[in-house]
XYZ file of C-alpha atoms in Angstrom:
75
model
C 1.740 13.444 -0.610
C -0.491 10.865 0.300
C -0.837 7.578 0.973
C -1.349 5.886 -2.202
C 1.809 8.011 -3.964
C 4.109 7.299 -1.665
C 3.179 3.429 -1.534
C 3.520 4.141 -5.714
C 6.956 5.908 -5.083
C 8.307 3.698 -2.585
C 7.421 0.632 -5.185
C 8.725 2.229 -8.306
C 12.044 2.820 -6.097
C 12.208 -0.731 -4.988
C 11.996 -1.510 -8.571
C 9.159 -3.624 -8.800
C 6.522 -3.902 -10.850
C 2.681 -4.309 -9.366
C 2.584 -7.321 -10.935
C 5.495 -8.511 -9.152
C 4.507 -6.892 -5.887
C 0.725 -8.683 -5.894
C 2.669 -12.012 -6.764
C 4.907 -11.200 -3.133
C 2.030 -10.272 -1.186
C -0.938 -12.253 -2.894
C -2.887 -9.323 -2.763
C -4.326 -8.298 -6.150
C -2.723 -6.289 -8.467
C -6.568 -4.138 -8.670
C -6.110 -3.565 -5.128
C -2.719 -2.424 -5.212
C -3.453 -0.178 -8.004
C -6.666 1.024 -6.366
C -4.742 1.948 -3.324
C -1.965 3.338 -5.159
C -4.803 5.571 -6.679
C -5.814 6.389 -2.455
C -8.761 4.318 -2.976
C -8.802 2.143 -0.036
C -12.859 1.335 -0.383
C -12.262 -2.295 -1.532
C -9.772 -3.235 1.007
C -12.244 -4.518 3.230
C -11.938 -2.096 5.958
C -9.290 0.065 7.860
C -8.427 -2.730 9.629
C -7.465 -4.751 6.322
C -5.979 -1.811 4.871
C -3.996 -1.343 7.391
C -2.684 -4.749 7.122
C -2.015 -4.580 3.643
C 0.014 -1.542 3.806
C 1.975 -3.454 6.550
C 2.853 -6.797 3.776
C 3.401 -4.466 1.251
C 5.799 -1.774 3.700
C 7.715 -5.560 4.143
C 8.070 -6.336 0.480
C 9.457 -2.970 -0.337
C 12.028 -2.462 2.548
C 10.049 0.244 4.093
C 9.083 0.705 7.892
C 5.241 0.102 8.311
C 4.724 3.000 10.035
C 5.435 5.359 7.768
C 2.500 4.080 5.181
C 0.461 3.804 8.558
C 0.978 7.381 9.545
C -0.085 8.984 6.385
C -2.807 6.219 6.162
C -4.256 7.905 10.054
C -3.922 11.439 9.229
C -6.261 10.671 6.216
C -8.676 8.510 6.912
């Protein structure tokens, strides 16, 4: 498991589309599918990434931390 499928699983179980989720979070539905993919190159930065994964945990009903953990252990 990493990051990217389980922000992809955790989505798909909150049934929402990443069209709908870039429209929550105003972050770009490229982005999300880029870090869906564990490509986190064109978030700007661990710091941004990590700040993304926080919005989206939000708009998905999932705790932060568990997007954050996985995100540590690989990068």
């Amino acid at each position: 498991m990493t990051t990217g499928s389980e922000l992809r699983d955790r989505r798909e179980s909150a049934g929402l589309s990443i069209e709908q989720l870039a429209s929550l979070t105003s972050i770009r539905m490229g982005l999300i599918t880029e870090m869906e993919n564990n490509k986190f190159v064109h978030c700007g930065g661990d710091t941004y990434a990590r700040g993304h994964l926080r919005t989206i945990s939000k708009r998905i009903g999932l705790n932060p931390q568990i997007l954050l953990d996985l995100f540590d252990e690989e990068h």
